[in-house]
Coordinates of C-alpha atoms and ligand atoms in Angstrom, one line a residue:
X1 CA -47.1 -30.3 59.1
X2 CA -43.6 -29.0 58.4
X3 CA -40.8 -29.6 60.7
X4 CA -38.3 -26.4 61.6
X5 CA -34.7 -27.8 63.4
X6 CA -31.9 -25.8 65.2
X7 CA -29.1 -26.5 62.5
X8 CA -25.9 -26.4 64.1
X9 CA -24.2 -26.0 61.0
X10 CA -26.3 -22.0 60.8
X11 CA -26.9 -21.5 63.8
X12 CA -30.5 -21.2 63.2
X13 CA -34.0 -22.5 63.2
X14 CA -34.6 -23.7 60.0
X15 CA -37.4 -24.9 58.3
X16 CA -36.7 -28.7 57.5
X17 CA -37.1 -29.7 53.9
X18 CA -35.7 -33.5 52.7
X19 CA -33.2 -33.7 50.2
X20 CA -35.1 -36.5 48.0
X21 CA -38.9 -36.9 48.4
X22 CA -38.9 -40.6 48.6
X23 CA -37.3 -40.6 52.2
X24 CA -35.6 -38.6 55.1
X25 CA -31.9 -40.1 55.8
X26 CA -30.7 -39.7 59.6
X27 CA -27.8 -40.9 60.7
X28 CA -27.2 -40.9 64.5
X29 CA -23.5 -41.7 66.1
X30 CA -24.0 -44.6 68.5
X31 CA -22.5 -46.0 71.3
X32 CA -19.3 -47.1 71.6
X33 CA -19.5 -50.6 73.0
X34 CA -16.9 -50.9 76.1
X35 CA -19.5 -50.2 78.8
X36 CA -23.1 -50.1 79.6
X37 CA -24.9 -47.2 78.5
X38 CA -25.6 -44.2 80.8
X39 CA -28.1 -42.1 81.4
X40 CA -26.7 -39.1 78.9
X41 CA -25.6 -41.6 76.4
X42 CA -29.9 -42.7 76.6
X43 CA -30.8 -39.5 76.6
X44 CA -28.9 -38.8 73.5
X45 CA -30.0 -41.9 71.7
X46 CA -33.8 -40.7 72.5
X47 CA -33.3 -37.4 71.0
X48 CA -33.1 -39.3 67.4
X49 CA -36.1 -41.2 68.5
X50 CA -38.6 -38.5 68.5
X51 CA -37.2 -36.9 65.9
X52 CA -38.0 -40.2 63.6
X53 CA -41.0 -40.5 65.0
X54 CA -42.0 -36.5 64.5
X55 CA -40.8 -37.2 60.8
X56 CA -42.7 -40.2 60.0
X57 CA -46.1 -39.4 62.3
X58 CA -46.1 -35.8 61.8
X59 CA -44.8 -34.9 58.5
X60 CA -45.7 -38.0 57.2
X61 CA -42.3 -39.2 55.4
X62 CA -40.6 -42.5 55.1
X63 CA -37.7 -42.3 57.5
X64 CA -34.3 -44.2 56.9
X65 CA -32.4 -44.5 60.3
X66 CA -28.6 -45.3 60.7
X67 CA -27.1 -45.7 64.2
X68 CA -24.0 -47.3 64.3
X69 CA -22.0 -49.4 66.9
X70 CA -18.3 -48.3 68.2
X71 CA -16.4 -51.6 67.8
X72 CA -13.8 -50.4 67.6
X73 CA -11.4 -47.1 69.4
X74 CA -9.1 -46.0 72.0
X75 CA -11.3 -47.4 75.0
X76 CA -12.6 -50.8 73.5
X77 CA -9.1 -51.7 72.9
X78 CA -8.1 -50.6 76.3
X79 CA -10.6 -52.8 78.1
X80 CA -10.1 -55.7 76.3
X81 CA -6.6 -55.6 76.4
X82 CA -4.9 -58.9 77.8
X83 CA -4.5 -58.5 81.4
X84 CA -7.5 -55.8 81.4
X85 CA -8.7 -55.6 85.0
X86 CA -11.8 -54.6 83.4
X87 CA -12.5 -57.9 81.7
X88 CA -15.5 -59.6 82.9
X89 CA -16.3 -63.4 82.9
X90 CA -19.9 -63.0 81.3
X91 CA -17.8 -61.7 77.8
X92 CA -16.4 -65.1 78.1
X93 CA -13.0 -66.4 78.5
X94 CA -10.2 -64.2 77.1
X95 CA -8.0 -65.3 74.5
X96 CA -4.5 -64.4 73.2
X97 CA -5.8 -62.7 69.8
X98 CA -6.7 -59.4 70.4
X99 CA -9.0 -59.3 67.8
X100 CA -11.3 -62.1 69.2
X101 CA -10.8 -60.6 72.4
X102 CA -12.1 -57.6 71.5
X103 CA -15.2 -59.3 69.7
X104 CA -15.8 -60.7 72.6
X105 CA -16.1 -57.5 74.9
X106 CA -18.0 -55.5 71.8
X107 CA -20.6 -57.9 71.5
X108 CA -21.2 -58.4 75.1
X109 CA -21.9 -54.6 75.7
X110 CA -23.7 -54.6 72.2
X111 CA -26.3 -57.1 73.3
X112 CA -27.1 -55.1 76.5
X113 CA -27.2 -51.9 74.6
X114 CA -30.0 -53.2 72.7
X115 CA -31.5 -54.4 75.9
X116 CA -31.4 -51.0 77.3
X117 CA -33.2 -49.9 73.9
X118 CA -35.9 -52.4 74.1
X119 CA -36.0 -51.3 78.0
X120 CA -36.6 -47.4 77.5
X121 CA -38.8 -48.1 74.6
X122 CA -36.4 -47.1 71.0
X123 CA -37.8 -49.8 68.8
X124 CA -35.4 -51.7 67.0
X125 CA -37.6 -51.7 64.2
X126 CA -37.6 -48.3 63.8
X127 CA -33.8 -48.4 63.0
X128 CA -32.8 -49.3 59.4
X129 CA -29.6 -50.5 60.7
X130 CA -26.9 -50.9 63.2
X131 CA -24.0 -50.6 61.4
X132 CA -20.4 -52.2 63.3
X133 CA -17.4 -50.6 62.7
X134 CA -15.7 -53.5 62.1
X135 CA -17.9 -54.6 59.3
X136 CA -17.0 -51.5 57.1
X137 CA -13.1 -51.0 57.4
X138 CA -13.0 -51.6 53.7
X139 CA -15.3 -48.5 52.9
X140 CA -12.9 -46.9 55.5
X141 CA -9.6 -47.8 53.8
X142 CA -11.2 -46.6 50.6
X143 CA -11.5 -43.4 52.1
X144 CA -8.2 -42.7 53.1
X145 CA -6.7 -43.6 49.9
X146 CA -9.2 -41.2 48.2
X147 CA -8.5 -38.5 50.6
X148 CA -4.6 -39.2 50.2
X149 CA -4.7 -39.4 46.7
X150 CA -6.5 -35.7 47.1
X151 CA -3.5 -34.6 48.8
X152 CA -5.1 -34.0 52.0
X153 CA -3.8 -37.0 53.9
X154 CA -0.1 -38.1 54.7
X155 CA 1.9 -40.6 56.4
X156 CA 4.1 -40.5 59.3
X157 CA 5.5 -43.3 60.9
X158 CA 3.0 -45.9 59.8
X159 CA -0.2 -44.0 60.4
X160 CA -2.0 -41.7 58.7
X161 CA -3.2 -38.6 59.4
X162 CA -5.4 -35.7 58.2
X163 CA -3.2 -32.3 57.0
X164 CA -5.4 -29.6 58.2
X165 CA -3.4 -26.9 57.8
X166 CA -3.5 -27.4 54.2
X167 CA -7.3 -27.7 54.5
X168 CA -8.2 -24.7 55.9
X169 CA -6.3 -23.1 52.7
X170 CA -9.3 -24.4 51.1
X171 CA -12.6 -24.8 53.3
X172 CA -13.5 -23.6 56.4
X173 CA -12.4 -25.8 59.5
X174 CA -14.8 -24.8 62.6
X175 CA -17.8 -24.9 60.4
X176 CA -19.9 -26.7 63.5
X177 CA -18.0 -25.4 66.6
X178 CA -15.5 -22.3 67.0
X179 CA -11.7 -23.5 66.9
X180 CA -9.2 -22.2 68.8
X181 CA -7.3 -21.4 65.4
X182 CA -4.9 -19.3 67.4
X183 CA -3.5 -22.6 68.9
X184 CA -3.5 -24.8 66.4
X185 CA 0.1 -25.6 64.8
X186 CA 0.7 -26.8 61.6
X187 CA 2.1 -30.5 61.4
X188 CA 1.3 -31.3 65.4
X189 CA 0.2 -34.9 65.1
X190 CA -2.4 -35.8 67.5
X191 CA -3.5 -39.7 68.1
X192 CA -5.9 -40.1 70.6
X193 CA -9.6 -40.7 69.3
X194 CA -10.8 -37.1 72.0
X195 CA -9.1 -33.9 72.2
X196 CA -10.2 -30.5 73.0
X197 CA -10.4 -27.7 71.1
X198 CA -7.0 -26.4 72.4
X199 CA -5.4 -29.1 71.1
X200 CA -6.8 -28.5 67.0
X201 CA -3.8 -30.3 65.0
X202 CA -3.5 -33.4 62.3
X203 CA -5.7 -36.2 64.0
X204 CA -5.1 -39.7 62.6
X205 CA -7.6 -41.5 59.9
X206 CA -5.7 -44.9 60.5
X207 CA -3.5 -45.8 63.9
X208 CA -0.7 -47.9 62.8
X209 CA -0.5 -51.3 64.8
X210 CA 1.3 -51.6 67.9
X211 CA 2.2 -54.8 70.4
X212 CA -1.0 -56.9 71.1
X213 CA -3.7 -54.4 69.6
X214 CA -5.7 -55.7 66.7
X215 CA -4.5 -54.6 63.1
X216 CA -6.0 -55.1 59.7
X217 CA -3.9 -54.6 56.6
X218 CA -3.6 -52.0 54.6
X219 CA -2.2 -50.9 51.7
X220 CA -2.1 -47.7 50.3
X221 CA 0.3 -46.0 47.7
X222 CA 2.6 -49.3 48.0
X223 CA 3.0 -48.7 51.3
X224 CA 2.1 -51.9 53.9
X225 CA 0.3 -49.8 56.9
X226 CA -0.9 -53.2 59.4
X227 CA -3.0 -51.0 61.8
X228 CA -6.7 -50.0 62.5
X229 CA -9.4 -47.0 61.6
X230 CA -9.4 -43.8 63.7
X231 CA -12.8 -43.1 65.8
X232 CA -13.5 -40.2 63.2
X233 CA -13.2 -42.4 60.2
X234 CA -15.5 -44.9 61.1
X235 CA -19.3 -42.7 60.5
X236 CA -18.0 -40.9 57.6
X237 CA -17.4 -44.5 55.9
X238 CA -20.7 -45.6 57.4
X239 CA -22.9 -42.6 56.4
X240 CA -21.6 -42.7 52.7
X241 CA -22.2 -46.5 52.7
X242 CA -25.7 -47.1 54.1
X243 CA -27.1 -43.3 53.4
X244 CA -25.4 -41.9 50.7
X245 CA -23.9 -38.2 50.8
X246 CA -25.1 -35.9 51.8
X247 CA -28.1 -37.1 54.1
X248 CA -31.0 -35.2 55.7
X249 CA -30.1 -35.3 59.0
X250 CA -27.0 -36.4 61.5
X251 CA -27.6 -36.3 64.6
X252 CA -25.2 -36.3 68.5
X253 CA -24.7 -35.1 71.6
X254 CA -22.9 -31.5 71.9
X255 CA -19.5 -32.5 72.9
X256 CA -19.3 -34.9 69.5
X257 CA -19.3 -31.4 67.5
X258 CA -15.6 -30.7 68.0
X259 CA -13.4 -32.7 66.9
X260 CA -15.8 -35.6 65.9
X261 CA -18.2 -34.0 63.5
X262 CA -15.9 -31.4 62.1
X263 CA -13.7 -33.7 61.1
X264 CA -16.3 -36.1 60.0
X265 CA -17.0 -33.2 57.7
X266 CA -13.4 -32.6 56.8
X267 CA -12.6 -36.3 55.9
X268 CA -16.1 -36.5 53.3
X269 CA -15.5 -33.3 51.5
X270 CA -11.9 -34.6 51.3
X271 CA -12.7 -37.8 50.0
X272 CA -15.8 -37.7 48.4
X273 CA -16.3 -34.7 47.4
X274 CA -19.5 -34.3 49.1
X275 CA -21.1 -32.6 52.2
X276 CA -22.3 -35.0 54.9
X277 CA -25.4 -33.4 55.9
X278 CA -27.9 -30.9 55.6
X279 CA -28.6 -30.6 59.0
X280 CA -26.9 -31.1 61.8
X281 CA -28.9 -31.2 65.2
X282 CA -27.2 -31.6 69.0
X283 CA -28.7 -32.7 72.0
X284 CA -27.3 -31.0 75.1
X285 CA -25.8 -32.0 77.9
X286 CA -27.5 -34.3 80.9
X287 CA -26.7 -33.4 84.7
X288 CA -28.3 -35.3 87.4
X289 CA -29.4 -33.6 90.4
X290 CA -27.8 -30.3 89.0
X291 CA -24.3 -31.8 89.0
X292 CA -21.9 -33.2 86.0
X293 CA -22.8 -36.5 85.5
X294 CA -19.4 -38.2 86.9
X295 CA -18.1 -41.5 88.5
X296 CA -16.6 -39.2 91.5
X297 CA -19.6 -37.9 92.2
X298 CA -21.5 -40.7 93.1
X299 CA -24.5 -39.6 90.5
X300 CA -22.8 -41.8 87.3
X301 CA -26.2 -44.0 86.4
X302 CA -26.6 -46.8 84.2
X303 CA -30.0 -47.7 83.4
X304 CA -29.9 -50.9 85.7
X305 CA -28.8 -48.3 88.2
X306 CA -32.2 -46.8 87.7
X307 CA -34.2 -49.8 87.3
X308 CA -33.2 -51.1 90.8
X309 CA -33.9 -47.8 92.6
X310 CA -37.3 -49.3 91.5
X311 CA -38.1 -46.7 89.0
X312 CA -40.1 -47.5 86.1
X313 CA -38.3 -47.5 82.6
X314 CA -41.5 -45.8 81.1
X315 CA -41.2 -43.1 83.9
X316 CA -37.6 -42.7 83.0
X317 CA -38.5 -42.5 78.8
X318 CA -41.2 -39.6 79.9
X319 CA -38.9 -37.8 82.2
X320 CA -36.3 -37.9 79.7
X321 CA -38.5 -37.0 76.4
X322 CA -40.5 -34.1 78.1
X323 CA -37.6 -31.7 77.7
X324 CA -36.3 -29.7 74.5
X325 CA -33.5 -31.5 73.5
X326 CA -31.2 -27.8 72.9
X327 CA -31.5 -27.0 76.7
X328 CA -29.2 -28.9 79.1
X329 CA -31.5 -31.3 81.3
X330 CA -31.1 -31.9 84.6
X331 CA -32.4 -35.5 85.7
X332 CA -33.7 -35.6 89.5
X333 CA -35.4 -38.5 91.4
X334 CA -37.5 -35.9 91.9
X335 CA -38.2 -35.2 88.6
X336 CA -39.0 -38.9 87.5
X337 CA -41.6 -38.7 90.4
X338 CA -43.3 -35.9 89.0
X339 CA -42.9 -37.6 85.7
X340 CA -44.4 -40.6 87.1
X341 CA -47.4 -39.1 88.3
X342 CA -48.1 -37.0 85.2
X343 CA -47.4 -40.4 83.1
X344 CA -50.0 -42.0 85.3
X345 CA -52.7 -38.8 85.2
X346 CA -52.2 -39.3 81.7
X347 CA -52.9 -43.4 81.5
X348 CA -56.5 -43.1 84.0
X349 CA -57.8 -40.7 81.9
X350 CA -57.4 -43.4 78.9
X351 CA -58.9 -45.8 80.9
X352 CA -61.7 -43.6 81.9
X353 CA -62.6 -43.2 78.4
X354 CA -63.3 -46.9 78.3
X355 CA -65.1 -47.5 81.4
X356 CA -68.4 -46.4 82.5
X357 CA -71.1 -44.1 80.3
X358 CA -69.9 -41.2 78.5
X359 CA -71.0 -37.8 79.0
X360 CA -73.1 -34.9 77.1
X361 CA -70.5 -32.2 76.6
X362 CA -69.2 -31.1 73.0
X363 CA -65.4 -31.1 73.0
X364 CA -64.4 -31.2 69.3
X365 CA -63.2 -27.8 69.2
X366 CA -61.2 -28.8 72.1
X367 CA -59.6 -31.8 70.9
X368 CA -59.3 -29.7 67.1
X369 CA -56.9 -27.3 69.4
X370 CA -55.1 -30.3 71.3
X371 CA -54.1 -31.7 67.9
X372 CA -53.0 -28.6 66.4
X373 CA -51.2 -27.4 69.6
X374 CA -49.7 -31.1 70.6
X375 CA -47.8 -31.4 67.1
X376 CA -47.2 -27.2 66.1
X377 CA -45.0 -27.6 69.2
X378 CA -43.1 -30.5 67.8
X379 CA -42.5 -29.1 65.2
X380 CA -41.2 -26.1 66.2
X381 CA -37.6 -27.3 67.0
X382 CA -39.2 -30.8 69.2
X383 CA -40.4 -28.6 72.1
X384 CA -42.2 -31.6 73.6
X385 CA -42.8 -29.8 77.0
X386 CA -44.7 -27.3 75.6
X387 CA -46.7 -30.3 74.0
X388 CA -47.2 -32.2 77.1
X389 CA -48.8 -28.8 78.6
X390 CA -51.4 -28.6 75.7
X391 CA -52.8 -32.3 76.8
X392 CA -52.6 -31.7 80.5
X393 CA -54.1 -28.6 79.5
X394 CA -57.0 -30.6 77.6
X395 CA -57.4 -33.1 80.2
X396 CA -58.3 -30.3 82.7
X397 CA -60.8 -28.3 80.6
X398 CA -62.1 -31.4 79.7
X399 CA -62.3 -34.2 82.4
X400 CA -63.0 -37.2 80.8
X401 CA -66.0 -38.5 82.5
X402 CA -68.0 -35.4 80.3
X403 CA -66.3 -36.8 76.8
X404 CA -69.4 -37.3 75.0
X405 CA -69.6 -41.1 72.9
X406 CA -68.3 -38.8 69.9
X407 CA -65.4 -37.1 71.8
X408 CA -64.3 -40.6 73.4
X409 CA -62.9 -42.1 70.3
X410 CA -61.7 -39.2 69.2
X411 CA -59.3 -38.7 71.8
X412 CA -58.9 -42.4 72.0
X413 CA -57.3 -41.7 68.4
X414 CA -55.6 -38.7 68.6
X415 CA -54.0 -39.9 72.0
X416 CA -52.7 -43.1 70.2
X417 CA -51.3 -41.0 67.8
X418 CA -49.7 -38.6 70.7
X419 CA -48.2 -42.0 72.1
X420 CA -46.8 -43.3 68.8
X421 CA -44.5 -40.1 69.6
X422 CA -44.3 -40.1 73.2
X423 CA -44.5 -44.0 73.5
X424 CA -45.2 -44.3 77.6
X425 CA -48.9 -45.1 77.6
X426 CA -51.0 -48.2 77.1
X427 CA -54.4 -47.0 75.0
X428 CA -56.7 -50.2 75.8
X429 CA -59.4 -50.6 78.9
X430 CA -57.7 -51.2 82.4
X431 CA -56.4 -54.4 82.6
X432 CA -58.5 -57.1 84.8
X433 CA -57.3 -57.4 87.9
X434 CA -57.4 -61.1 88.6
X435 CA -56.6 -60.8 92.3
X436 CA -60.2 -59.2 92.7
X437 CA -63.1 -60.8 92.4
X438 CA -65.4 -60.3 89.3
X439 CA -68.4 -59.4 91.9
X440 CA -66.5 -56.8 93.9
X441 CA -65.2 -55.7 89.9
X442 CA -68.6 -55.5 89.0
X443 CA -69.8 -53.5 92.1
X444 CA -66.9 -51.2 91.7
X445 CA -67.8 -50.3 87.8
X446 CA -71.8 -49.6 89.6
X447 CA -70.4 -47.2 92.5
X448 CA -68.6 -45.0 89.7
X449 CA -71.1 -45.2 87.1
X450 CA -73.5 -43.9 90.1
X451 CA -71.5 -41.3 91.0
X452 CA -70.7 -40.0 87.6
X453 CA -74.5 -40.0 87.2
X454 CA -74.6 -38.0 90.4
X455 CA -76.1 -40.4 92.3
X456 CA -74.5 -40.1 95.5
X457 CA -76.7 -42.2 97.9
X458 CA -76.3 -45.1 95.5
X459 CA -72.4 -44.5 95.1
X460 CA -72.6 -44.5 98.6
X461 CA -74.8 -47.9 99.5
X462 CA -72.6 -49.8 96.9
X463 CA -69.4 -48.5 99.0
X464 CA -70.8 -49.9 101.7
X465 CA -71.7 -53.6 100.4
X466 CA -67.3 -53.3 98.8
X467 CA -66.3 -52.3 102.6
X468 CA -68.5 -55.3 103.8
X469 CA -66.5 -57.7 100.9
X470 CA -63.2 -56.1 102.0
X471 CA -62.2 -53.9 99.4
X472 CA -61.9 -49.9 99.5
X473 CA -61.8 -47.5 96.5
X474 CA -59.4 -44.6 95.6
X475 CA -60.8 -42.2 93.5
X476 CA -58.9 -39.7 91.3
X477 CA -60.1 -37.4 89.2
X478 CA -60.9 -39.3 85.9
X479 CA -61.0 -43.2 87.4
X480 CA -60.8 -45.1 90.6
X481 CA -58.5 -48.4 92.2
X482 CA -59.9 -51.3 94.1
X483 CA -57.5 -52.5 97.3
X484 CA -57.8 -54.8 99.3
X485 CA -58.7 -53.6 102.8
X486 CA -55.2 -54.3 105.1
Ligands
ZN1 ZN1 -19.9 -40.7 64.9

């Protein structure tokens, strides 16, 4: 099947096409490594998780995935700064080199961050690489020289920045997001690694050093400029060097596409010579409980915030995943219920098809029309909730206790292909229970065979002989639980 995308960069729906056949290149911006990682910073990190997984399952094509750390900016330097009441004892003891110091900090919240992957289910194996920044300020100082030596980058006062005015007389500048051209000012220098659109001017490709900060060297035209890479710098270095220019796909949350991305763009074309990507696709924005996400607020979470409300990280994934990644999402307790119970709707109904005898009804038109509806929708844009509603949809037209032997394993295998996507279920029989006898086990399997055989005064003996043992059972719709009687 052929994938369409929302393209930032046209403003369209575009039918998805890679630029070599031997692989699709992705390249995602990552975290930046100074905190643990929040709820919109997971949601946008699962955004480029089903879209590798639509491109390799789906389409069927090899799938090269960049994601790269933050080492190194504005806020990792602040926080490890000597003195930083933010410094915590588990990153270890602080030194006087800022430089280990702010290893130390990086790698702390970089080891957690790939907890919190492992946690809400992004396989690491499923990521080519994890580029740091740090590892590839080499490629970044060859950058700026080539983009200097192109006459689009001067110096001023040890750092260098970017000369957009004399960019725009070339290329566009806005390509991604609409610039407040009417405020922007020719020569304004602007430092800081976020600004907003009002505030379009020269940003900086390379900070020079100041007191207790950490510097590399750096020479370029004979000129000794000890400092360190600007934010923007750092995934246009990493993109050409892992994934070549220009890629298939780069991927990031909304707010990265001005000034991040547009300068991203800027910097390659500058440099290189080359467009970064083909497509660019943006994840919107996250609000919990119909609010802005903030620390004020009281509704900031990390995912250990989440995980000890007692919520389950595979009920988090699915409440996060079952949205279209365009549309602003708004994450609820609520809605993690409701995605708990669909999750778990979901997961009896593939234990069903192991247990008992199957039925006598034909269903492979049925599960013909969940397959072509299930991935159509993906690939129109990712619309996973319109997805999710053709198996629900399935599961009620067809419950699974009238699967016939034929139908069983062929949902067992389409629904294991669903799940490669979707990634919450667990397609084996039910686990044993060892807290419950094998008897009252055995007796339980009898009462719901009975009763899916329709016979009811059976079911209903064999209930009695549990109730004498103890033990009660729920039914649902497609299985049943065995409790303990209080
Ligand atoms: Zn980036």
């Amino acid at each position: 099947m052929k994938l369409s995308l929302y393209n930032t960069l046209t403003k369209k729906i575009e039918p998805f096409e890679p630029l070599n056949d031997t692989e699709v290149r992705v390249y995602s911006c990552g975290p930046t490594v100074y905190d643990y990682a929040h709820l919109g910073n997971l949601k946008a990190f699962l955004f480029p998780d089903i879209l590798q997984r639509t491109l390799r399952i789906v389409c069927g094509y090899r799938v090269k995935w960049v994601m790269n750390i933050t080492d190194i900016d504005d806020k990792t330097i602040r926080d490890s700064a000597i003195g930083s009441e933010l410094w915590n004892p588990a990153f270890g003891e602080q030194t006087q080199n800022p430089k280990a110091n702010l290893q130390l900090l990086t790698s702390f919240y970089e080891r957690e961050f790939r907890n919190d992957l492992a946690i809400i289910g992004i396989k690491q194996s499923d990521i080519s690489s994890m580029p740091r920044a740090t590892d590839f300020i080499g490629e970044m100082q060859d950058l700026i020289r080539n983009i200097h030596a192109s006459g689009y980058a001067y110096v001023s006062d040890g750092s260098v920045y970017f000369d957009v005015a004399k960019w725009r007389e070339k290329e566009h500048y806005g390509r991604l997001f609409a610039i407040d051209v009417e405020h922007f000012k020719s020569g304004v220098r602007i430092d800081a690694d976020e600004y907003s659109r009002e505030h379009v001017s020269d940003f900086v490709l390379w900070k020079a050093v100041k007191d207790d900060e950490p510097y590399w060297d750096f020479v370029l035209a004979d000129q000794q400029l000890p400092g360190r890479p600007g934010w923007h710098i750092e995934c246009s270095a990493m993109g050409h060097a892992l994934l070549g220019l220009p890629f298939d796909i780069h991927t990031g949350g909304v707010d990265l596409r001005f000034p991040h991305h547009e300068d991203e763009i800027a910097q390659s074309k500058a440099g290189y010579g080359e467009e970064t990507a083909q497509f660019w696709c943006h994840n919107e924005f996250l609000e919990v409980e119909g609010k802005k996400m903030s620390k004020s607020l009281g509704n900031f979470y990390t995912l250990r915030d989440l995980l000890d409300k007692g919520m389950d990280p595979m009920d988090i994934r699915f409440s996060l995943v079952n949205a279209q990644y365009g549309s602003v999402f708004n994450f609820t307790e609520f809605g993690v219920e409701s995605a708990s119970k669909a999750r778990k709707r979901v997961q009896e109904y593939i234990y069903a098809c192991f247990e008992g005898n199957s039925g006598h009804d034909n269903h492979a038109e049925e599960l013909h029309r969940l397959r072509q509806d299930f991935f159509s929708a993906l690939c129109d844009d990712l619309h996973m909730p319109r997805a999710i509603e053709a198996l629900f949809s399935f599961m009620k037209s067809c419950p699974a206790q009238t699967l016939s032997h034929r139908d069983r394993p062929a949902f067992l295998e389409l629904i294991h292909e669903i799940n490669e996507i979707v990634g919450v279920w667990v397609i084996a029989p039910r686990p044993e229970n060892n807290d419950i006898p094998q008897e009252v086990q055995d007796l339980a399997k009898q009462r719901w065979e009975a009763k899916a055989s329709k016979d009811f005064s059976k079911a209903d003996e064999v209930r009695k002989q549990l109730a004498d043992l103890g033990y009660v059972i729920k039914d649902s719709k497609d299985s049943y639980t065995i409790h303990k009687e209080e």
